[in-house]
C-alpha cells in the first residue's frame, strides 16, 4: 500500500513537470514572437525617423533654389526699389529656412540612438552624416555672404555689371547643394545599413533563443528523471532529520492543526527540566496569551512568524524562548502541522529589561524619567481621533527643596525625593502617570478626567500631598509645598514642547505668588512671565 502511494506521488510529480515544461515552451515561443514584433517596430520607427530627416534635407535644397532664383532676379532685372527689397527679403528668408531645416535634421540625428549595442557600421555612417551637415553651415554662410554683397552693390548708383560673376555665385551655390546631396546619399546608406544590422541581430537572437529552448527541454527532461531518485533520497533524509532533531541544542515542537503536540525534542529537558508531553495541548506550557492556539493559526497561516514566548520550567520559573513558528502545508493549502523551533533568550531579555529601566526610569526614585515622559506623551497625542482624550500636563516644583539640601544634606534630599515619588505615583494612580524630569521638578500627565471639576480635585490632591511634614534623615521633620503649572492639550499647545512651555509659565506664576498654588495656563495672564523667563 505504501509503495502504491509513493508511485502515485511520483506520477503526479511527473505530470506536474510535464505541464510546467509545456507551459515554459509555450511562454518561450510567445516571447520569441513578441521579440520579433518588437524588433520590427524598432526598425520601422528608426527608419521613419531617418526618413523625416531626409525630407528636411530635400526641402532645404528647394529653399536654396528659391534663394538663388531671388538673387538672380534681383541682380539681373530692371526692378523698382520696392521689388528689389522684396526679393532681397525672399533671398534672406529662403536661406534662413534652409539653415533651419538642416539644423532641425542635425538635432534629430543627435537624438537618434541605436536600440542595441554593436551596430558599429551604422554608427559610423551616422557620424559621417552629422559631419556633413555640420559642413553645410560653413558653405551656406559663404554663399549667403556673397549674395548679400552682390545685392548691396546692385542698389548702388555706381553699379558695374562687370562686378557680377555668375560663375562664382553658381559655384558657391553648387558647393552648398553638393553638401545636401551627399547628406541625402548618406541618409539612404544609413537607413539601408540599419535594416541590414537589424536583420542580422534578429537572426542572432533567434539562434540564441532556439538554443535556449533546446537546453530548457533537456533540463526539464533531466529533472523529471531525477524525481524518482529524489523520492528515495527523501526517505533517507527523513531519517536523518529525525536524528538531527534528537541531538540538536535548539528546542523543536511539532503540533497538529489543533495545537496538540506530536513531537517535542529531548533538548527541552536542558532548559525546562522536562520534555513536553506528546498529545498534550501546547497552550498548557506557554504563558503568552497572544500565542494562544486559535490566534496562532489565524496569524501564522501562510508564512513563518518569529515570536518571543515563555515556558514554565520544572522549578516553576519562566524561561524566555525566541520561537520561529512555521506552518507545514497539507492539502488544499491548509496547514497540516505547525513546527516551533526555539532557542533560549532568558539572559538577553533580562539584559534588555535592565537597559529599558536605565533608559526610561529615574535611577534615584525608580519612577519614569523625562525620556519616558516624552514617549508617553507622544503615544497619547498620536492616538486615533476617535480615541483621543483631553490631556493635562502639570509641572510640579518643590518649594524650599534647596533649604532641605542646605540644612540636612543631599542624602536627606534624596530620601525625601524617594518618599515623595512613591506617594505621587499612588496619588495619580488611575488618573495618569507621574514622572521625575529633573532635580526637584516633577511632571504629571492626567488624561482620565471627565470634567474641569475632576481636574481641580486631582490638582488639590497633589497640593495636599506636598503640603505636609515629611520625616527624613532618621526623624528630622521637613515641611514643603508645591508650585504647580498646568497646560491642556490641545487648547494650550499641539506639541510636547509647546505644552511644557505653557505649563512652565503657569508654574512660574504659582511660584511668584509664593508657592502652594496650582494655576492653569492663560496666554493673556502669563505673557509677562514669558518675557521674564526669556
XYZ file of C-alpha atoms in Angstrom:
534
model
C 0.000 0.000 0.000
C 2.869 2.369 0.831
C 4.599 1.555 -2.468
C 1.382 2.286 -4.356
C 1.094 5.639 -2.587
C 4.707 6.552 -3.445
C 4.209 5.576 -7.104
C 1.091 7.726 -7.241
C 3.020 10.697 -5.846
C 5.810 10.138 -8.360
C 3.335 10.042 -11.270
C 1.763 13.258 -10.046
C 5.138 14.942 -9.907
C 5.981 13.763 -13.426
C 2.647 15.095 -14.714
C 3.357 18.369 -12.930
C 6.791 18.667 -14.507
C 5.378 17.842 -17.928
C 2.755 20.545 -17.567
C 5.395 23.022 -16.464
C 7.546 22.041 -19.430
C 4.733 22.631 -21.908
C 3.955 25.929 -20.232
C 7.596 27.061 -20.368
C 7.920 26.099 -24.024
C 4.715 27.977 -24.832
C 5.938 31.040 -22.928
C 9.272 30.853 -24.744
C 7.648 30.683 -28.186
C 5.327 33.564 -27.301
C 8.316 35.573 -26.056
C 10.118 34.864 -29.304
C 7.177 36.172 -31.342
C 6.899 39.253 -29.126
C 10.630 39.867 -29.523
C 10.318 39.632 -33.309
C 7.400 42.059 -33.320
C 9.238 44.486 -31.013
C 12.379 44.462 -33.141
C 10.343 45.088 -36.284
C 8.652 48.048 -34.630
C 12.001 49.433 -33.500
C 13.380 49.052 -37.014
C 10.368 50.766 -38.567
C 10.494 53.574 -36.000
C 14.210 54.158 -36.571
C 13.766 54.099 -40.336
C 10.839 56.541 -40.056
C 12.979 58.978 -38.042
C 15.691 58.857 -40.694
C 13.141 59.344 -43.486
C 11.814 62.509 -41.821
C 15.336 63.930 -41.794
C 15.656 63.105 -45.498
C 12.512 65.156 -46.158
C 14.024 68.096 -44.274
C 17.181 67.996 -46.405
C 15.174 67.847 -49.657
C 13.116 70.840 -48.555
C 16.315 72.709 -47.640
C 17.575 72.104 -51.182
C 14.329 73.598 -52.582
C 14.805 76.626 -50.322
C 18.304 77.147 -51.737
C 16.906 77.006 -55.241
C 14.316 79.654 -54.379
C 17.022 81.811 -52.786
C 19.213 81.523 -55.926
C 16.264 82.444 -58.122
C 15.539 85.548 -55.984
C 19.220 86.564 -56.154
C 19.398 86.217 -59.923
C 16.218 88.274 -60.419
C 17.459 90.994 -58.042
C 20.819 91.371 -59.797
C 19.797 90.951 -63.404
C 16.393 92.641 -63.794
C 15.317 96.279 -64.092
C 13.349 96.499 -60.840
C 11.958 99.140 -58.614
C 13.379 99.699 -55.151
C 10.357 98.014 -53.523
C 10.678 94.943 -55.740
C 14.375 94.634 -55.012
C 13.640 94.915 -51.260
C 11.022 92.161 -51.525
C 13.349 89.870 -53.484
C 16.212 90.594 -51.091
C 13.991 89.622 -48.163
C 12.939 86.461 -50.023
C 16.625 85.620 -50.522
C 17.246 86.003 -46.771
C 14.121 84.081 -45.745
C 14.871 81.107 -48.001
C 18.449 80.883 -46.796
C 17.279 81.093 -43.178
C 14.623 78.437 -43.856
C 17.206 76.134 -45.418
C 19.526 76.584 -42.429
C 16.637 75.946 -40.021
C 15.661 72.704 -41.776
C 19.227 71.419 -41.785
C 19.672 72.404 -38.107
C 16.478 70.505 -37.264
C 17.725 67.461 -39.140
C 21.071 67.738 -37.347
C 19.317 67.966 -33.980
C 17.157 64.956 -34.814
C 20.221 62.938 -35.771
C 21.850 63.823 -32.445
C 18.907 62.233 -30.658
C 18.977 59.054 -32.765
C 20.141 56.196 -30.553
C 20.697 52.629 -31.651
C 18.431 50.421 -29.534
C 21.085 47.692 -29.456
C 24.810 47.707 -28.842
C 27.124 46.516 -31.572
C 25.606 48.427 -34.557
C 29.020 49.960 -35.284
C 28.771 50.351 -39.068
C 25.513 52.290 -38.865
C 27.007 54.475 -36.105
C 29.959 55.315 -38.398
C 27.595 56.294 -41.198
C 25.586 58.386 -38.763
C 28.733 60.206 -37.609
C 29.696 60.944 -41.235
C 26.194 62.273 -41.889
C 26.426 64.565 -38.855
C 29.802 65.878 -40.033
C 28.351 66.514 -43.499
C 25.503 68.556 -42.059
C 27.949 70.476 -39.831
C 29.846 71.442 -43.043
C 26.615 72.754 -44.548
C 26.601 75.799 -42.260
C 30.058 76.886 -43.441
C 29.283 76.618 -47.169
C 25.880 78.252 -46.713
C 27.480 81.206 -44.915
C 29.922 81.708 -47.821
C 27.152 81.579 -50.420
C 24.815 83.813 -48.417
C 27.523 86.449 -47.773
C 28.387 86.563 -51.475
C 24.709 87.048 -52.334
C 24.311 89.792 -49.766
C 27.383 91.604 -51.121
C 26.071 91.364 -54.649
C 22.635 92.725 -53.660
C 24.272 95.550 -51.732
C 26.368 96.546 -54.774
C 23.389 96.297 -57.135
C 21.457 99.023 -55.349
C 24.427 101.427 -55.546
C 24.342 104.172 -58.183
C 27.790 103.229 -59.490
C 26.799 99.589 -60.119
C 29.030 97.944 -62.691
C 27.643 94.731 -64.253
C 31.233 93.547 -64.612
C 31.221 93.023 -60.834
C 28.674 90.255 -61.210
C 30.268 86.844 -61.749
C 27.536 84.286 -62.359
C 30.131 81.518 -62.417
C 31.372 82.349 -58.907
C 27.846 82.547 -57.488
C 26.778 79.286 -59.114
C 29.980 77.568 -57.960
C 29.316 78.554 -54.343
C 25.669 77.517 -54.650
C 26.660 74.176 -56.105
C 29.040 73.608 -53.210
C 26.184 74.134 -50.753
C 23.834 71.897 -52.694
C 26.548 69.280 -53.074
C 26.739 69.033 -49.278
C 22.981 68.382 -49.174
C 23.212 65.810 -51.969
C 25.960 63.958 -50.142
C 23.943 64.113 -46.911
C 20.931 62.661 -48.732
C 23.076 59.807 -50.084
C 24.456 59.091 -46.626
C 20.952 59.036 -45.160
C 19.951 56.366 -47.683
C 23.105 54.400 -46.877
C 22.461 54.720 -43.156
C 18.848 53.562 -43.466
C 19.879 50.515 -45.505
C 22.681 49.710 -43.075
C 20.300 49.929 -40.100
C 17.902 47.483 -41.734
C 20.762 45.115 -42.536
C 22.148 45.209 -38.988
C 18.687 44.784 -37.504
C 18.087 41.690 -39.592
C 21.484 40.263 -38.637
C 20.848 40.948 -34.979
C 17.396 39.408 -35.160
C 18.829 36.279 -36.753
C 21.435 36.011 -33.978
C 18.817 36.421 -31.255
C 16.587 33.830 -32.861
C 19.509 31.387 -32.945
C 20.348 32.038 -29.270
C 16.693 31.640 -28.312
C 16.452 28.359 -30.166
C 19.486 27.033 -28.324
C 17.916 28.204 -25.053
C 14.686 26.343 -25.800
C 16.602 23.211 -26.612
C 18.584 23.428 -23.371
C 15.384 24.108 -21.433
C 13.799 20.943 -22.756
C 16.929 18.979 -21.842
C 16.939 20.398 -18.308
C 13.266 19.583 -17.786
C 13.824 16.061 -19.066
C 16.775 15.653 -16.693
C 14.767 16.968 -13.722
C 11.915 14.619 -14.474
C 14.277 11.657 -14.386
C 15.727 12.882 -11.116
C 12.320 12.832 -9.419
C 12.238 9.107 -8.932
C 15.686 9.020 -7.353
C 14.792 12.005 -5.159
C 11.855 10.090 -3.732
C 14.222 7.520 -2.310
C 16.635 10.175 -1.085
C 13.796 11.938 0.746
C 13.156 8.816 2.781
C 16.796 8.736 3.834
C 16.738 12.465 4.626
C 13.643 11.997 6.768
C 15.545 9.599 8.978
C 18.499 11.978 9.049
C 16.327 14.945 10.071
C 14.832 12.907 12.878
C 18.322 12.116 14.115
C 19.243 15.816 13.991
C 16.091 16.736 15.919
C 17.025 14.284 18.640
C 20.570 15.624 19.076
C 20.470 19.393 18.299
C 20.505 22.020 21.084
C 17.524 24.034 19.739
C 14.067 23.115 21.015
C 11.702 21.620 18.409
C 7.962 21.093 18.813
C 5.670 19.681 16.111
C 1.899 20.053 16.556
C -1.233 19.119 14.672
C -3.732 21.785 13.425
C -5.444 21.789 16.840
C -2.259 22.547 18.777
C -1.760 19.057 20.184
C 1.909 18.137 20.487
C 3.012 15.453 18.045
C 6.724 15.656 18.835
C 8.955 17.509 21.302
C 12.748 17.254 21.072
C 14.661 15.913 24.086
C 16.664 19.168 24.203
C 13.789 20.769 26.171
C 14.995 18.925 29.254
C 18.196 21.022 29.435
C 16.282 24.304 29.858
C 12.930 23.244 31.300
C 13.853 20.159 33.260
C 11.263 18.105 31.355
C 10.055 17.327 27.805
C 6.502 18.474 26.882
C 4.193 15.503 26.712
C 3.072 14.096 23.393
C -0.674 14.596 22.882
C -0.890 17.490 25.380
C -2.063 20.946 24.210
C 0.831 23.316 23.556
C -1.096 26.103 25.348
C -0.588 24.214 28.631
C 3.081 25.153 28.545
C 3.018 28.692 27.077
C 2.288 31.803 29.124
C 1.706 34.424 26.377
C -1.968 34.954 25.588
C -1.179 36.212 22.079
C 0.283 32.819 21.205
C -2.943 31.015 22.132
C -3.651 28.355 19.578
C -6.692 29.925 17.912
C -4.775 33.159 17.378
C -1.626 31.370 16.271
C -3.455 29.569 13.483
C -5.042 32.780 12.194
C -1.776 34.765 12.199
C 0.662 32.091 11.034
C -1.455 30.692 8.237
C 0.810 31.004 5.208
C 4.289 32.174 6.280
C 6.638 31.678 9.242
C 6.486 34.015 12.219
C 9.071 34.659 14.915
C 7.652 35.180 18.405
C 9.071 35.625 21.876
C 7.274 33.465 24.433
C 7.779 31.922 27.844
C 7.516 28.320 29.027
C 7.404 27.280 32.677
C 10.314 25.204 33.892
C 10.046 22.252 36.251
C 11.279 24.511 39.079
C 8.420 26.965 38.488
C 10.235 29.936 36.902
C 9.600 31.170 33.361
C 12.136 30.558 30.593
C 12.186 33.041 27.681
C 12.341 31.488 24.178
C 12.687 33.018 20.718
C 10.500 30.787 18.581
C 10.062 30.520 14.846
C 6.602 29.133 14.100
C 6.335 27.609 10.625
C 3.177 26.132 9.050
C 3.734 22.864 7.205
C 1.270 22.868 4.322
C -1.066 19.946 3.863
C -3.878 19.504 1.374
C -5.893 22.449 -0.001
C -3.283 24.982 1.212
C -4.260 24.449 4.848
C -1.520 23.776 7.411
C -1.405 20.132 8.307
C 1.111 20.766 11.088
C 2.987 23.550 12.857
C 6.696 23.421 13.685
C 8.138 25.536 16.503
C 11.925 25.903 16.612
C 13.133 27.767 19.727
C 16.291 28.905 21.453
C 16.611 30.244 24.985
C 16.974 34.046 25.339
C 16.359 34.475 29.077
C 19.644 36.293 29.691
C 19.061 38.585 26.699
C 15.551 39.501 27.924
C 16.893 40.246 31.407
C 19.588 42.455 29.868
C 17.008 44.253 27.695
C 14.851 44.827 30.756
C 17.789 46.389 32.626
C 18.577 48.614 29.645
C 14.922 49.675 29.442
C 14.894 50.653 33.111
C 18.134 52.596 32.728
C 16.779 54.444 29.694
C 13.233 55.210 30.874
C 13.245 55.189 34.696
C 14.903 57.543 37.136
C 17.768 55.789 38.938
C 17.082 57.522 42.284
C 13.283 57.357 42.592
C 12.549 54.440 40.220
C 9.662 56.354 38.638
C 9.545 57.167 34.883
C 12.014 59.829 33.715
C 11.996 62.618 31.117
C 12.574 60.206 28.178
C 9.626 58.115 29.368
C 7.546 61.285 29.681
C 8.240 62.195 26.049
C 7.361 58.698 24.822
C 4.207 58.637 26.985
C 3.033 61.998 25.629
C 3.755 61.083 22.018
C 1.652 57.950 22.436
C -1.273 59.953 23.834
C -1.059 62.730 21.227
C -0.820 60.279 18.323
C -3.882 58.294 19.332
C -6.587 57.928 16.633
C -9.031 60.818 16.730
C -11.916 58.666 17.946
C -9.859 57.508 20.961
C -8.110 60.809 21.703
C -8.700 62.276 25.189
C -8.166 65.686 26.717
C -4.735 65.749 28.340
C -3.490 67.872 31.223
C 0.263 68.314 31.708
C 1.135 69.522 35.210
C 4.642 70.656 36.160
C 5.347 70.476 39.919
C 8.259 72.215 41.599
C 9.060 71.594 45.279
C 9.134 74.804 47.304
C 12.068 75.115 49.740
C 13.804 71.948 48.461
C 17.129 73.800 48.323
C 16.683 74.653 52.021
C 16.337 70.918 52.774
C 19.601 70.133 50.952
C 21.426 73.008 52.644
C 20.294 72.182 56.203
C 20.013 68.371 56.275
C 22.267 67.406 53.369
C 21.878 65.826 49.968
C 21.235 62.351 51.353
C 18.179 63.691 53.173
C 17.113 65.399 49.963
C 17.418 62.100 48.070
C 15.386 60.339 50.764
C 12.674 62.989 50.513
C 12.517 62.635 46.702
C 12.119 58.871 47.030
C 9.294 59.213 49.567
C 7.610 61.906 47.513
C 7.855 59.895 44.282
C 6.166 56.843 45.796
C 3.276 58.859 47.197
C 2.991 60.887 43.995
C 2.590 57.687 41.999
C -0.129 56.492 44.350
C -1.936 59.840 44.210
C -2.297 59.888 40.407
C -2.793 56.146 40.014
C -5.824 55.507 37.822
C -5.846 59.094 36.538
C -2.497 59.390 34.821
C 1.235 58.987 35.306
C 3.941 60.806 37.289
C 7.488 61.497 36.046
C 10.647 62.956 37.510
C 12.047 65.247 34.843
C 14.935 66.766 36.788
C 16.100 67.775 40.269
C 13.051 68.525 42.406
C 10.819 69.037 39.360
C 8.115 66.516 38.501
C 5.593 66.196 35.701
C 2.176 64.615 35.987
C 0.189 63.661 32.889
C -3.547 63.433 33.592
C -5.766 62.015 30.870
C -8.530 60.173 32.650
C -10.635 63.080 33.883
C -14.105 63.822 32.565
C -14.717 67.382 33.741
C -12.891 70.535 34.917
C -14.150 69.823 38.432
C -12.483 66.413 38.415
C -9.215 68.011 37.218
C -9.417 70.610 40.025
C -9.927 67.826 42.543
C -6.836 65.975 41.266
C -4.728 69.145 41.457
C -5.924 69.810 45.019
C -4.896 66.298 45.988
C -1.429 66.994 44.569
C -1.174 70.230 46.565
C -2.260 68.423 49.723
C 0.330 65.709 49.122
C 3.132 68.281 49.158
C 1.712 70.425 51.968
C 2.603 68.239 54.892
C 5.539 67.418 57.122
C 7.984 64.772 55.949
C 10.159 62.696 58.226
C 13.638 62.314 56.748
C 17.171 61.753 57.960
C 16.127 59.436 60.824
C 13.352 61.586 62.243
C 14.132 65.095 61.073
C 10.985 66.969 60.081
C 10.684 68.900 56.873
C 7.695 70.856 55.564
C 7.285 71.758 51.879
C 4.685 72.779 49.359
C 4.397 72.747 45.560
C 4.154 75.310 42.779
C 2.069 73.733 40.011
C 1.503 74.888 36.438
C -0.997 73.139 34.161
C -1.386 73.146 30.362
C -4.173 71.423 28.447
C -3.908 69.597 25.145
C -4.856 70.709 22.563
C -6.016 74.099 23.889
C -2.570 75.295 25.015
C -0.353 73.530 22.509
C -0.281 70.777 19.902
C 3.263 69.549 20.636
C 5.118 68.403 23.728
C 7.423 71.432 23.738
C 4.504 73.859 23.456
C 2.687 72.156 26.353
C 5.816 72.136 28.538
C 6.420 75.827 27.840
C 2.821 76.717 28.733
C 2.897 74.606 31.932
C 6.271 76.109 32.885
C 4.897 79.665 32.587
C 1.861 78.769 34.703
C 4.159 77.157 37.300
C 6.324 80.291 37.320
C 3.198 82.319 38.108
C 2.411 79.959 41.038
C 5.965 80.341 42.355
C 5.758 84.169 42.062
C 2.585 84.056 44.162
C 4.519 82.367 46.971
C 4.016 78.705 46.055
C 1.488 76.165 47.326
C -0.698 77.009 44.352
C -1.850 75.374 41.109
C -2.566 77.580 38.095
C -3.905 76.786 34.650
C -2.012 78.422 31.806
C -3.533 81.614 30.423
C -1.914 83.239 27.431
C -3.070 86.718 28.450
C -2.076 86.402 32.109
C 1.228 84.563 31.589
C 2.540 86.804 28.832
C 4.533 88.918 31.301
C 6.086 85.754 32.785
C 7.129 84.679 29.318
C 9.168 87.877 28.988
C 10.728 87.318 32.413
C 11.652 83.693 31.648
C 13.287 84.724 28.366
